[in-house]
């Protein structure tokens, strides 16, 4: 009698454990974000980098589809910290803008330059191309195309509205990096959203996504001073990447190209405060949190090892592309691995990780090498 009793208790324990295990359905996987999540390239968003964005790599690892609004090179948008170029569509070397075939819907909803508030409020707006507003043009081409080309009466959604309309089973939210980078470039912490505003907006975004019973993965905001755009100086200040050429040639560094140690500390503290609120909003909705602030800091400290290659966070060190703020393909795969690892941990799954050693040979950022003069600036 006793063995049967023990067997029954064992079965009940297994069933109870299964009932407590969270489930994740990867069928409809969407990403809301800015240039980081979009896969921003050296100086524009285009298919070479988009195909290797962390969302695209994560989708491959999760075994799901991920239609992406692929752009022809040289792409659209301008990375933060570099001169903004007017929107010219089609541009040089382009036969169009979107790579054909153009899908009716996309799941990577990320737009370069997108801010947290924009994700809730900014919608596609005619005309399709607005030369004096490159961000609106990028938003139109990503969230409003082909709907805007099909005539009046088609729905034009904000990033959040678009995500909800896709009825996602799994959503990644990676917003706030645009504001952090803009504040860092200007050396002005006042350009950051307040922690309270960030919390309110994330509450709104996550609540809307949860209404469709989607599981959510929330990424914290990286510290821009951990990226290759800023090179630390002996006095604690940071020198912006565009100014490296002046140092290499012996010229005076332009005004505004250096961020003081005090300003950098205020911005760093502001980003950390925002991340606390983002994590709190995620915890309130039982969302998974992936700490990109910690990951980017680890890259600055230790670099990335991929097979026999070691990439660093120095400018042209291999982790970041020419823009300095945005990761190369190997680093995007490392972010995807971190996301998938958290999904495995929280949901008890066993999705495989990307092999970084196989990505390095195809990663343009990993092949960048500085001149000897720039090398001495590390």
Short mmCIF file of C-alpha atoms in Angstrom, two decimals:
data_model
loop_
_atom_site.label_atom_id
_atom_site.label_comp_id
_atom_site.label_asym_id
_atom_site.label_seq_id
_atom_site.Cartn_x
_atom_site.Cartn_y
_atom_site.Cartn_z
CA UNK A 1 0.00 0.00 0.00
CA UNK A 2 2.82 2.35 0.89
CA UNK A 3 4.52 2.29 -2.57
CA UNK A 4 1.20 3.20 -4.23
CA UNK A 5 0.75 6.07 -1.77
CA UNK A 6 4.26 7.36 -2.47
CA UNK A 7 3.65 7.09 -6.21
CA UNK A 8 0.44 9.12 -5.92
CA UNK A 9 2.15 11.83 -3.88
CA UNK A 10 5.00 11.95 -6.40
CA UNK A 11 2.57 12.40 -9.30
CA UNK A 12 0.78 15.20 -7.45
CA UNK A 13 4.09 16.97 -6.83
CA UNK A 14 5.00 16.75 -10.51
CA UNK A 15 1.60 18.09 -11.56
CA UNK A 16 1.87 20.91 -9.02
CA UNK A 17 5.33 21.87 -10.31
CA UNK A 18 4.07 21.84 -13.88
CA UNK A 19 1.17 24.04 -12.91
CA UNK A 20 3.56 26.55 -11.36
CA UNK A 21 5.89 26.66 -14.40
CA UNK A 22 5.24 29.71 -16.53
CA UNK A 23 4.54 29.03 -20.17
CA UNK A 24 5.72 31.01 -23.17
CA UNK A 25 4.33 30.87 -26.70
CA UNK A 26 6.76 32.23 -29.29
CA UNK A 27 4.34 32.11 -32.23
CA UNK A 28 3.91 35.88 -32.58
CA UNK A 29 7.06 37.66 -31.46
CA UNK A 30 7.27 41.46 -31.69
CA UNK A 31 9.91 44.00 -30.67
CA UNK A 32 9.21 47.60 -29.68
CA UNK A 33 12.26 49.84 -29.60
CA UNK A 34 14.49 52.51 -31.09
CA UNK A 35 17.66 52.38 -33.19
CA UNK A 36 19.28 49.83 -30.89
CA UNK A 37 16.49 47.28 -31.37
CA UNK A 38 16.06 48.20 -35.04
CA UNK A 39 19.66 47.21 -35.80
CA UNK A 40 21.00 50.66 -36.67
CA UNK A 41 24.06 50.46 -38.89
CA UNK A 42 27.12 52.67 -39.24
CA UNK A 43 25.20 55.72 -40.45
CA UNK A 44 21.79 54.38 -41.46
CA UNK A 45 19.30 51.57 -40.97
CA UNK A 46 19.55 48.97 -43.72
CA UNK A 47 19.18 45.26 -44.30
CA UNK A 48 22.77 44.16 -43.58
CA UNK A 49 22.38 45.21 -39.97
CA UNK A 50 18.63 44.61 -39.66
CA UNK A 51 18.98 40.93 -40.50
CA UNK A 52 21.39 40.58 -37.58
CA UNK A 53 19.50 42.65 -34.99
CA UNK A 54 19.06 41.00 -31.62
CA UNK A 55 15.35 40.58 -32.32
CA UNK A 56 16.02 38.79 -35.61
CA UNK A 57 18.62 36.52 -34.00
CA UNK A 58 16.38 35.80 -31.01
CA UNK A 59 13.51 34.89 -33.36
CA UNK A 60 15.76 32.38 -35.13
CA UNK A 61 16.78 30.85 -31.81
CA UNK A 62 13.14 30.71 -30.69
CA UNK A 63 12.11 29.09 -33.97
CA UNK A 64 9.59 31.73 -34.98
CA UNK A 65 9.02 34.15 -37.84
CA UNK A 66 10.07 37.79 -37.60
CA UNK A 67 9.05 39.88 -40.62
CA UNK A 68 11.26 42.95 -40.68
CA UNK A 69 10.92 46.23 -42.66
CA UNK A 70 14.21 45.74 -44.51
CA UNK A 71 15.69 48.87 -46.06
CA UNK A 72 17.96 49.13 -49.07
CA UNK A 73 21.45 50.49 -48.37
CA UNK A 74 22.51 53.12 -47.47
CA UNK A 75 19.30 53.04 -45.47
CA UNK A 76 17.27 55.58 -43.54
CA UNK A 77 17.76 57.52 -40.35
CA UNK A 78 20.82 59.02 -38.70
CA UNK A 79 22.54 57.61 -35.61
CA UNK A 80 22.50 59.78 -32.51
CA UNK A 81 25.58 61.96 -32.16
CA UNK A 82 26.22 62.55 -35.85
CA UNK A 83 24.96 65.30 -38.20
CA UNK A 84 21.33 64.71 -39.14
CA UNK A 85 20.87 64.27 -42.87
CA UNK A 86 17.69 65.35 -44.70
CA UNK A 87 15.45 62.49 -45.78
CA UNK A 88 15.99 61.83 -49.49
CA UNK A 89 13.94 58.92 -50.77
CA UNK A 90 15.12 57.07 -52.76
CA UNK A 91 18.70 57.92 -51.93
CA UNK A 92 21.91 57.35 -53.82
CA UNK A 93 22.35 53.71 -54.92
CA UNK A 94 18.73 52.91 -54.05
CA UNK A 95 16.22 51.63 -56.61
CA UNK A 96 13.53 52.03 -53.96
CA UNK A 97 13.56 52.09 -50.17
CA UNK A 98 12.08 48.90 -48.75
CA UNK A 99 13.60 45.61 -49.86
CA UNK A 100 11.14 43.56 -51.87
CA UNK A 101 8.97 41.66 -51.34
CA UNK A 102 7.37 44.11 -48.92
CA UNK A 103 5.38 42.32 -46.21
CA UNK A 104 1.96 43.64 -45.24
CA UNK A 105 2.86 43.56 -41.54
CA UNK A 106 6.17 43.64 -39.67
CA UNK A 107 7.11 42.35 -36.22
CA UNK A 108 10.24 44.43 -35.64
CA UNK A 109 8.49 47.72 -34.95
CA UNK A 110 11.63 49.55 -33.85
CA UNK A 111 12.34 52.98 -35.36
CA UNK A 112 15.67 54.84 -35.13
CA UNK A 113 15.18 57.94 -32.99
CA UNK A 114 12.09 56.55 -31.24
CA UNK A 115 11.62 57.84 -27.69
CA UNK A 116 9.54 56.19 -24.99
CA UNK A 117 6.78 58.77 -25.35
CA UNK A 118 6.89 58.50 -29.16
CA UNK A 119 6.10 54.79 -28.92
CA UNK A 120 2.74 55.71 -27.43
CA UNK A 121 1.88 58.88 -29.34
CA UNK A 122 3.70 59.25 -32.70
CA UNK A 123 1.91 57.81 -35.72
CA UNK A 124 2.63 57.69 -39.45
CA UNK A 125 1.72 60.99 -41.05
CA UNK A 126 1.45 61.91 -44.76
CA UNK A 127 3.31 62.63 -46.90
CA UNK A 128 5.36 59.45 -46.85
CA UNK A 129 8.66 61.32 -47.29
CA UNK A 130 9.28 64.44 -45.21
CA UNK A 131 12.74 65.86 -46.04
CA UNK A 132 12.81 68.15 -43.00
CA UNK A 133 11.75 65.41 -40.56
CA UNK A 134 13.94 62.30 -41.01
CA UNK A 135 12.44 60.64 -37.94
CA UNK A 136 8.87 60.98 -39.23
CA UNK A 137 10.03 59.65 -42.61
CA UNK A 138 11.63 56.61 -40.97
CA UNK A 139 8.51 56.05 -38.88
CA UNK A 140 6.33 56.29 -41.99
CA UNK A 141 8.46 53.75 -43.87
CA UNK A 142 8.52 51.28 -40.97
CA UNK A 143 5.09 51.59 -39.35
CA UNK A 144 3.10 53.23 -42.15
CA UNK A 145 4.21 51.32 -45.23
CA UNK A 146 2.62 49.89 -47.30
CA UNK A 147 -0.60 51.18 -45.68
CA UNK A 148 0.14 54.81 -46.63
CA UNK A 149 0.68 53.80 -50.26
CA UNK A 150 -2.61 51.90 -50.51
CA UNK A 151 -4.91 54.92 -50.28
CA UNK A 152 -6.99 56.62 -47.62
CA UNK A 153 -8.84 54.77 -44.90
CA UNK A 154 -6.05 52.39 -43.88
CA UNK A 155 -5.15 52.25 -40.18
CA UNK A 156 -2.04 54.19 -39.18
CA UNK A 157 -0.80 53.01 -35.80
CA UNK A 158 1.67 54.19 -33.21
CA UNK A 159 4.34 51.66 -32.29
CA UNK A 160 2.31 50.49 -29.30
CA UNK A 161 -0.97 50.36 -31.25
CA UNK A 162 0.77 48.36 -33.98
CA UNK A 163 2.15 45.87 -31.44
CA UNK A 164 -1.24 45.39 -29.81
CA UNK A 165 -2.89 44.93 -33.22
CA UNK A 166 -0.50 42.05 -33.97
CA UNK A 167 -1.89 40.23 -30.89
CA UNK A 168 1.61 39.12 -29.82
CA UNK A 169 2.26 36.08 -27.69
CA UNK A 170 5.73 37.39 -26.78
CA UNK A 171 6.84 41.04 -26.82
CA UNK A 172 10.24 42.61 -26.19
CA UNK A 173 10.31 46.26 -25.11
CA UNK A 174 13.63 48.10 -25.48
CA UNK A 175 13.05 51.85 -25.26
CA UNK A 176 14.91 54.76 -23.68
CA UNK A 177 18.30 54.43 -25.39
CA UNK A 178 17.61 57.34 -27.75
CA UNK A 179 17.02 59.72 -24.85
CA UNK A 180 20.09 58.43 -22.98
CA UNK A 181 22.35 58.92 -26.01
CA UNK A 182 20.96 62.38 -26.75
CA UNK A 183 21.53 63.45 -23.15
CA UNK A 184 25.07 62.06 -23.21
CA UNK A 185 26.00 63.82 -26.47
CA UNK A 186 24.71 67.13 -25.10
CA UNK A 187 26.21 66.52 -21.66
CA UNK A 188 22.84 67.44 -20.21
CA UNK A 189 20.99 65.11 -17.84
CA UNK A 190 17.90 67.32 -18.15
CA UNK A 191 17.27 65.75 -21.56
CA UNK A 192 16.52 62.42 -19.90
CA UNK A 193 12.90 61.62 -19.10
CA UNK A 194 12.19 61.80 -15.39
CA UNK A 195 12.10 58.40 -13.66
CA UNK A 196 8.43 59.04 -12.89
CA UNK A 197 7.58 59.73 -16.52
CA UNK A 198 9.49 56.64 -17.63
CA UNK A 199 7.56 54.55 -15.09
CA UNK A 200 4.18 55.93 -16.20
CA UNK A 201 4.91 55.30 -19.87
CA UNK A 202 6.21 51.79 -19.26
CA UNK A 203 3.16 51.06 -17.11
CA UNK A 204 0.99 52.13 -20.04
CA UNK A 205 2.95 50.10 -22.60
CA UNK A 206 3.15 46.91 -20.54
CA UNK A 207 -0.50 47.12 -19.48
CA UNK A 208 -1.62 47.43 -23.10
CA UNK A 209 0.49 44.44 -24.13
CA UNK A 210 -0.67 42.36 -21.16
CA UNK A 211 -4.30 42.93 -22.16
CA UNK A 212 -3.64 40.49 -25.01
CA UNK A 213 -2.14 37.97 -22.57
CA UNK A 214 1.31 38.32 -24.08
CA UNK A 215 4.46 37.46 -22.18
CA UNK A 216 6.85 40.40 -22.00
CA UNK A 217 10.62 40.83 -21.91
CA UNK A 218 11.83 44.27 -20.83
CA UNK A 219 15.36 45.50 -21.54
CA UNK A 220 16.98 48.13 -19.34
CA UNK A 221 18.68 51.19 -20.87
CA UNK A 222 22.45 50.96 -21.44
CA UNK A 223 24.77 53.64 -20.14
CA UNK A 224 26.00 55.54 -23.24
CA UNK A 225 29.38 56.17 -21.61
CA UNK A 226 30.06 52.43 -21.74
CA UNK A 227 29.89 52.48 -25.55
CA UNK A 228 32.56 53.18 -28.15
CA UNK A 229 31.11 56.62 -28.90
CA UNK A 230 32.76 57.94 -25.75
CA UNK A 231 36.39 57.38 -24.91
CA UNK A 232 37.35 57.96 -21.26
CA UNK A 233 40.10 60.51 -20.65
CA UNK A 234 42.65 60.67 -17.80
CA UNK A 235 40.80 63.55 -16.11
CA UNK A 236 37.55 61.55 -15.95
CA UNK A 237 35.92 63.34 -18.86
CA UNK A 238 34.74 61.61 -22.03
CA UNK A 239 35.65 62.46 -25.60
CA UNK A 240 33.04 61.92 -28.32
CA UNK A 241 33.95 59.74 -31.30
CA UNK A 242 33.67 62.48 -33.96
CA UNK A 243 36.46 64.36 -32.16
CA UNK A 244 38.99 61.52 -32.35
CA UNK A 245 40.07 62.64 -35.80
CA UNK A 246 41.01 66.06 -34.41
CA UNK A 247 43.22 64.49 -31.76
CA UNK A 248 44.83 62.20 -34.31
CA UNK A 249 45.75 65.18 -36.48
CA UNK A 250 46.91 67.32 -33.56
CA UNK A 251 44.10 69.85 -33.95
CA UNK A 252 42.14 71.40 -31.11
CA UNK A 253 39.08 69.44 -30.04
CA UNK A 254 35.87 71.31 -30.99
CA UNK A 255 33.80 72.84 -28.24
CA UNK A 256 31.11 70.47 -27.04
CA UNK A 257 32.99 67.31 -28.04
CA UNK A 258 34.05 66.62 -24.46
CA UNK A 259 31.66 65.69 -21.62
CA UNK A 260 32.88 66.50 -18.13
CA UNK A 261 33.17 63.85 -15.45
CA UNK A 262 30.47 65.60 -13.41
CA UNK A 263 28.01 65.73 -16.31
CA UNK A 264 28.69 62.09 -17.18
CA UNK A 265 28.03 61.07 -13.58
CA UNK A 266 24.70 62.92 -13.53
CA UNK A 267 23.62 61.23 -16.76
CA UNK A 268 24.77 57.83 -15.53
CA UNK A 269 22.82 58.28 -12.30
CA UNK A 270 19.79 59.41 -14.29
CA UNK A 271 19.90 56.31 -16.49
CA UNK A 272 20.21 54.10 -13.40
CA UNK A 273 17.18 55.80 -11.82
CA UNK A 274 15.16 55.28 -15.00
CA UNK A 275 16.16 51.62 -15.05
CA UNK A 276 14.96 51.15 -11.48
CA UNK A 277 11.53 52.38 -12.54
CA UNK A 278 11.54 50.27 -15.70
CA UNK A 279 12.39 47.19 -13.62
CA UNK A 280 9.64 48.07 -11.13
CA UNK A 281 7.08 48.41 -13.94
CA UNK A 282 8.20 45.04 -15.30
CA UNK A 283 8.01 43.39 -11.87
CA UNK A 284 4.47 44.69 -11.37
CA UNK A 285 3.43 42.76 -14.48
CA UNK A 286 5.62 39.70 -13.93
CA UNK A 287 7.67 40.56 -17.02
CA UNK A 288 11.15 39.18 -17.65
CA UNK A 289 13.93 41.76 -17.24
CA UNK A 290 17.18 41.65 -19.22
CA UNK A 291 19.78 44.05 -17.84
CA UNK A 292 21.43 45.72 -20.83
CA UNK A 293 22.99 48.35 -18.58
CA UNK A 294 24.97 45.61 -16.88
CA UNK A 295 25.76 43.86 -20.18
CA UNK A 296 27.16 46.99 -21.85
CA UNK A 297 29.22 47.71 -18.72
CA UNK A 298 30.64 44.18 -18.91
CA UNK A 299 31.58 44.76 -22.55
CA UNK A 300 33.40 47.95 -21.61
CA UNK A 301 35.25 46.10 -18.86
CA UNK A 302 35.91 42.69 -20.41
CA UNK A 303 35.03 42.89 -24.11
CA UNK A 304 33.41 39.98 -25.96
CA UNK A 305 35.18 36.70 -26.64
CA UNK A 306 33.96 34.91 -29.76
CA UNK A 307 36.02 31.84 -30.54
CA UNK A 308 39.61 33.02 -30.87
CA UNK A 309 38.56 36.66 -31.36
CA UNK A 310 38.36 39.23 -28.59
CA UNK A 311 36.34 42.33 -29.39
CA UNK A 312 36.55 45.48 -27.27
CA UNK A 313 34.38 48.52 -26.59
CA UNK A 314 37.07 50.93 -27.82
CA UNK A 315 36.18 52.88 -30.93
CA UNK A 316 36.78 50.48 -33.86
CA UNK A 317 37.40 47.76 -31.31
CA UNK A 318 34.90 45.37 -32.88
CA UNK A 319 31.88 45.47 -30.58
CA UNK A 320 30.30 48.64 -31.99
CA UNK A 321 29.96 49.82 -35.56
CA UNK A 322 31.24 53.17 -36.86
CA UNK A 323 28.42 55.05 -35.15
CA UNK A 324 29.94 54.19 -31.78
CA UNK A 325 26.56 53.84 -30.06
CA UNK A 326 25.14 50.83 -31.90
CA UNK A 327 26.43 47.25 -31.63
CA UNK A 328 27.74 45.16 -34.49
CA UNK A 329 26.33 41.78 -35.46
CA UNK A 330 28.35 39.80 -32.91
CA UNK A 331 27.21 42.03 -30.07
CA UNK A 332 23.59 41.85 -31.26
CA UNK A 333 23.85 38.06 -31.14
CA UNK A 334 25.23 38.33 -27.60
CA UNK A 335 22.17 40.39 -26.62
CA UNK A 336 19.91 37.77 -28.24
CA UNK A 337 21.69 35.07 -26.25
CA UNK A 338 21.04 36.98 -23.03
CA UNK A 339 17.34 37.33 -23.89
CA UNK A 340 17.00 33.65 -24.76
CA UNK A 341 18.90 32.62 -21.62
CA UNK A 342 16.41 34.54 -19.48
CA UNK A 343 13.48 32.98 -21.34
CA UNK A 344 14.99 29.56 -20.71
CA UNK A 345 15.48 30.33 -17.01
CA UNK A 346 12.04 31.81 -16.37
CA UNK A 347 9.97 29.47 -18.52
CA UNK A 348 11.96 26.27 -18.12
CA UNK A 349 12.79 26.02 -21.82
CA UNK A 350 15.97 24.88 -23.55
CA UNK A 351 16.43 27.10 -26.59
CA UNK A 352 19.95 27.01 -28.01
CA UNK A 353 22.30 29.99 -28.02
CA UNK A 354 23.88 31.60 -31.07
CA UNK A 355 27.51 30.61 -31.73
CA UNK A 356 29.34 33.95 -31.71
CA UNK A 357 32.42 32.42 -33.34
CA UNK A 358 30.37 31.77 -36.48
CA UNK A 359 29.06 35.34 -36.59
CA UNK A 360 32.36 37.20 -36.19
CA UNK A 361 33.65 36.41 -39.72
CA UNK A 362 30.52 38.00 -41.26
CA UNK A 363 30.37 40.99 -38.88
CA UNK A 364 31.52 44.26 -40.50
CA UNK A 365 32.08 45.81 -37.07
CA UNK A 366 34.45 43.01 -36.07
CA UNK A 367 36.59 43.71 -39.13
CA UNK A 368 37.04 47.41 -38.40
CA UNK A 369 40.60 48.28 -37.48
CA UNK A 370 41.82 51.70 -36.36
CA UNK A 371 44.70 53.60 -37.87
CA UNK A 372 47.84 53.71 -35.78
CA UNK A 373 47.03 57.27 -34.68
CA UNK A 374 43.56 56.31 -33.52
CA UNK A 375 44.99 53.20 -31.88
CA UNK A 376 47.07 55.39 -29.58
CA UNK A 377 43.91 57.12 -28.37
CA UNK A 378 42.62 54.06 -26.56
#
